[in-house]
Coordinates of C-alpha atoms in Angstrom, one line a residue:
M1 CA 66.9 145.1 141.9
R2 CA 65.1 147.3 139.4
S3 CA 65.7 144.8 136.6
V4 CA 64.2 142.1 138.7
V5 CA 61.1 144.2 139.3
A6 CA 60.8 145.0 135.7
L7 CA 61.1 141.4 134.7
L8 CA 58.4 140.4 137.2
A9 CA 56.2 143.1 135.8
V10 CA 56.6 141.8 132.3
V11 CA 55.8 138.3 133.4
A12 CA 52.7 139.4 135.2
W13 CA 51.5 141.4 132.2
L14 CA 52.1 138.5 129.8
T15 CA 50.3 136.1 132.1
L16 CA 47.3 138.2 133.0
A17 CA 46.7 140.3 129.9
H18 CA 47.4 137.7 127.3
G19 CA 46.5 134.5 129.1
I20 CA 49.9 132.9 128.4
S21 CA 50.6 129.8 130.5
P22 CA 53.8 129.4 132.5
K23 CA 55.1 126.8 130.0
E24 CA 54.4 129.1 127.1
L25 CA 55.9 132.0 129.0
R26 CA 59.1 130.0 129.6
D27 CA 59.4 129.2 125.9
V28 CA 58.9 132.9 124.9
L29 CA 61.4 134.2 127.5
C30 CA 64.0 131.6 126.5
S31 CA 63.7 132.3 122.8
I32 CA 66.4 134.5 121.2
D33 CA 65.9 137.0 118.4
V34 CA 66.9 135.7 115.0
D35 CA 69.7 138.2 114.6
E36 CA 71.0 137.6 118.1
S37 CA 71.0 133.8 117.5
N38 CA 73.8 134.2 115.1
A39 CA 76.0 136.2 117.5
A40 CA 77.6 133.1 118.9
L41 CA 78.3 131.6 115.5
D42 CA 79.8 134.9 114.3
L43 CA 82.4 134.5 117.0
V44 CA 83.5 131.1 115.6
R45 CA 86.4 131.2 113.2
V46 CA 87.1 128.0 111.3
A47 CA 90.6 127.6 110.0
R48 CA 90.9 127.3 106.3
V49 CA 91.7 123.9 104.8
A50 CA 95.3 123.9 103.7
Q51 CA 95.6 124.9 100.1
A52 CA 96.4 122.0 97.9
P53 CA 100.2 122.1 97.4
R54 CA 101.4 123.3 94.0
I55 CA 103.5 120.6 92.6
L56 CA 105.9 120.9 89.6
C57 CA 107.0 117.6 88.2
F58 CA 110.3 117.5 86.3
V59 CA 111.2 114.4 84.4
N60 CA 114.7 113.5 83.1
T61 CA 114.6 111.9 79.7
I62 CA 116.5 111.7 76.4
S63 CA 115.4 112.3 72.8
P64 CA 114.9 108.6 71.8
H65 CA 112.3 108.4 74.6
H66 CA 110.3 111.5 73.7
A67 CA 107.6 109.7 71.7
T68 CA 107.4 106.7 74.0
K69 CA 108.2 106.9 77.7
A70 CA 108.0 110.7 78.0
Q71 CA 104.8 110.9 76.0
T72 CA 103.2 108.2 78.1
I73 CA 103.9 110.2 81.3
K74 CA 102.4 113.3 79.6
D75 CA 99.3 111.3 78.8
T76 CA 98.9 109.8 82.2
W77 CA 100.1 110.9 85.7
G78 CA 101.9 114.0 84.3
K79 CA 98.5 115.6 83.6
R80 CA 97.8 115.7 87.3
C81 CA 100.9 117.8 88.1
D82 CA 100.4 121.6 88.3
K83 CA 103.3 121.9 85.9
L84 CA 105.1 119.2 83.9
V85 CA 108.6 119.8 82.5
F86 CA 110.8 117.4 80.6
L87 CA 114.5 117.9 80.8
S88 CA 116.4 116.4 77.9
N89 CA 119.3 116.6 75.5
A90 CA 117.0 118.1 72.8
T91 CA 114.2 120.6 72.8
D92 CA 110.8 119.3 71.9
V93 CA 108.1 122.0 71.9
A94 CA 105.2 119.5 71.4
L95 CA 106.3 117.4 74.4
G96 CA 107.4 120.3 76.5
A97 CA 111.0 119.2 76.7
V98 CA 113.9 121.6 77.4
A99 CA 117.4 120.9 76.3
L100 CA 120.0 121.1 79.1
V101 CA 123.6 122.1 78.7
A102 CA 124.9 118.9 80.3
P103 CA 126.0 115.4 79.2
S104 CA 123.1 113.1 78.6
D105 CA 124.9 109.7 78.9
H106 CA 124.5 107.4 81.9
D107 CA 128.0 108.1 83.2
H108 CA 127.2 111.7 84.0
L109 CA 123.8 111.5 85.7
W110 CA 124.9 113.8 88.5
Q111 CA 126.0 116.6 86.2
K112 CA 122.6 116.4 84.4
H113 CA 120.8 116.3 87.8
K114 CA 122.6 119.5 89.0
A115 CA 121.7 121.2 85.7
S116 CA 118.0 120.1 86.0
I117 CA 117.6 121.4 89.6
A118 CA 119.3 124.7 88.8
Y119 CA 117.1 125.2 85.7
I120 CA 113.9 124.4 87.6
W121 CA 114.9 126.6 90.5
E122 CA 115.8 129.6 88.3
H123 CA 112.6 129.5 86.3
F124 CA 109.9 128.2 88.7
R125 CA 110.9 128.8 92.3
H126 CA 108.3 131.4 93.0
E127 CA 105.3 129.5 91.5
Y128 CA 105.4 126.1 93.2
D129 CA 105.6 124.6 96.7
W130 CA 107.0 121.2 95.8
F131 CA 109.3 119.9 93.1
Y132 CA 109.0 116.3 92.1
K133 CA 112.0 114.7 90.3
A134 CA 111.3 111.6 88.3
D135 CA 112.9 109.6 85.5
D136 CA 110.9 108.7 82.4
D137 CA 110.2 105.1 83.7
A138 CA 108.5 106.2 87.0
Y139 CA 104.8 106.4 87.8
V140 CA 103.5 108.7 90.5
I141 CA 100.0 108.6 92.0
L142 CA 99.5 112.4 92.4
E143 CA 96.4 112.1 94.6
N144 CA 98.4 110.1 97.2
L145 CA 101.3 112.5 97.0
R146 CA 99.1 115.5 97.5
A147 CA 97.4 113.9 100.5
Y148 CA 100.7 113.1 102.1
L149 CA 102.1 116.6 101.5
R150 CA 99.0 118.0 103.2
S151 CA 99.4 115.8 106.2
P152 CA 100.2 117.6 109.5
E153 CA 103.6 115.9 109.8
I154 CA 104.7 117.5 106.5
V155 CA 102.9 120.8 106.7
M156 CA 104.5 121.6 110.1
Q157 CA 108.0 121.1 108.6
Q158 CA 107.8 122.3 105.0
D159 CA 108.5 126.0 105.7
V160 CA 111.2 125.5 108.2
E161 CA 113.1 122.3 107.2
P162 CA 114.7 121.3 103.9
L163 CA 112.8 118.1 102.9
Q164 CA 113.4 115.4 100.4
L165 CA 110.7 112.7 100.5
G166 CA 111.1 109.3 98.9
H167 CA 112.3 105.7 99.5
R168 CA 115.4 105.5 101.6
F169 CA 118.3 103.2 101.0
R170 CA 121.8 103.0 102.6
V171 CA 125.1 103.1 100.8
S172 CA 127.5 100.4 101.8
R173 CA 131.0 101.3 103.1
D174 CA 132.8 99.9 100.1
L175 CA 130.6 101.9 97.7
M176 CA 131.2 105.1 99.7
E177 CA 134.9 104.6 99.3
Y178 CA 134.4 103.9 95.6
Y179 CA 132.2 106.9 94.9
V180 CA 134.0 109.5 96.9
Q181 CA 137.4 109.9 95.1
D182 CA 138.4 112.9 97.2
K183 CA 139.5 111.1 100.3
A184 CA 139.8 114.2 102.4
I185 CA 136.1 114.9 101.9
L186 CA 135.3 111.3 102.7
R187 CA 137.2 111.5 105.9
E188 CA 135.3 114.6 106.9
Y189 CA 132.0 112.9 106.1
V190 CA 132.9 109.8 108.2
H191 CA 134.1 112.0 111.0
R192 CA 130.7 113.6 111.2
W193 CA 128.4 110.8 110.4
R194 CA 130.6 107.7 110.4
Y195 CA 129.6 105.3 107.6
W196 CA 126.0 106.2 107.6
W197 CA 125.0 107.4 104.1
L198 CA 121.3 107.4 103.4
F199 CA 119.8 108.4 100.1
N200 CA 116.4 108.5 98.5
S201 CA 116.2 106.2 95.5
G202 CA 115.8 107.9 92.1
G203 CA 113.7 105.0 90.8
P204 CA 110.3 106.2 92.0
G205 CA 111.5 109.8 92.2
Y206 CA 111.3 112.1 95.2
A207 CA 109.7 115.3 96.3
M208 CA 111.7 118.3 97.4
N209 CA 110.4 121.5 99.0
K210 CA 111.6 125.0 98.4
L211 CA 114.2 125.0 101.2
Y212 CA 115.7 121.8 99.9
M213 CA 115.9 123.1 96.3
Q214 CA 117.4 126.4 97.4
R215 CA 120.1 124.8 99.6
A216 CA 120.9 122.3 96.8
V217 CA 121.5 125.1 94.2
E218 CA 123.6 127.0 96.7
S219 CA 125.6 123.9 97.6
F220 CA 126.5 122.6 94.1
P221 CA 129.7 124.7 93.8
E222 CA 131.0 123.4 97.1
P223 CA 133.8 120.7 96.8
H224 CA 131.7 118.1 98.8
C225 CA 129.1 118.2 96.1
F226 CA 131.0 116.1 93.6
S227 CA 132.6 118.5 91.1
D228 CA 132.6 117.4 87.5
E229 CA 136.1 116.2 88.0
Y230 CA 134.9 113.6 90.6
S231 CA 131.4 112.9 89.4
D232 CA 131.9 110.2 86.8
M233 CA 129.8 107.1 87.5
V234 CA 128.3 108.6 90.7
P235 CA 124.5 108.0 90.7
D236 CA 122.6 111.2 90.9
D237 CA 120.4 110.1 93.8
V238 CA 123.4 109.0 95.9
A239 CA 125.3 112.2 95.0
I240 CA 122.7 114.7 96.1
S241 CA 122.2 112.9 99.4
F242 CA 126.0 113.2 100.1
C243 CA 126.0 116.8 99.0
M244 CA 123.0 117.8 101.1
A245 CA 124.2 116.2 104.3
F246 CA 126.8 119.0 104.5
A247 CA 123.9 121.4 104.1
G248 CA 122.0 120.0 107.0
A249 CA 119.5 117.9 105.1
S250 CA 119.1 114.2 105.2
P251 CA 116.3 111.9 103.7
T252 CA 113.2 111.9 105.8
N253 CA 111.5 108.7 107.0
T254 CA 108.3 108.6 104.9
R255 CA 106.9 105.3 106.1
D256 CA 103.4 105.3 107.6
L257 CA 102.5 104.4 111.2
H258 CA 102.5 100.7 110.3
G259 CA 106.0 100.9 108.8
R260 CA 104.7 100.6 105.2
E261 CA 106.6 102.4 102.4
R262 CA 104.9 105.2 100.6
W263 CA 107.5 105.1 97.7
H264 CA 108.4 101.9 96.0
A265 CA 111.8 101.6 94.4
N266 CA 111.3 98.0 93.1
N267 CA 108.9 96.5 90.7
P268 CA 105.8 94.8 92.2
R269 CA 105.9 91.1 92.4
T270 CA 103.7 89.2 89.9

């Protein structure tokens, strides 16, 4: 009651003593002090924009391609990676190529791929969020990749699920039986997943998060990950998918809402 009386007294004083009209009085009373006007805004907390993911790109190559294919990647899309590493059969300081202790011929791609992932994980696992594997004939539009990795559907999973993002294919039944020479392991796979073997094509490359890389390195010694004895002629992209199925990781559907592919494994039509 006292506050009401006090308010009426102020109104009367402003009206009579200063000749302020009722309209002007309303504007004065409804005005807020400059400092107080920020009080509501100070209560608002805007979430930070997700930090751009740190991407390490590692490219498999061989010494005859250092000055051609590998150098072209370094001069083009490779510059937009946060870190670019070439993994080869020979060290090349100028290019940034590291020699791996693994066969470099086409019949032992899986052995080289295991060595590549193990090397990258050992040396760079704490510095980057995503690891992009590519061959020296791939082209990656990093701006599109970053935008996709920052999308809610990926951000919500990247710290809790092992993710490998790329263009999915399916291995036919006859190829499964050809690739997996250890038939006991094949029977175990078929018992769990029937003849359903999905893999991400190595052609355009694929992105792997930290959880995927960690599980891959931990799984490589396991018998279902194609030991050197059974890895001849097994494509690296097919092998890692088979291996990681036992680790609870399968290729993710990366198509957009309209069913369009984000990765392209085949050459564009001309």
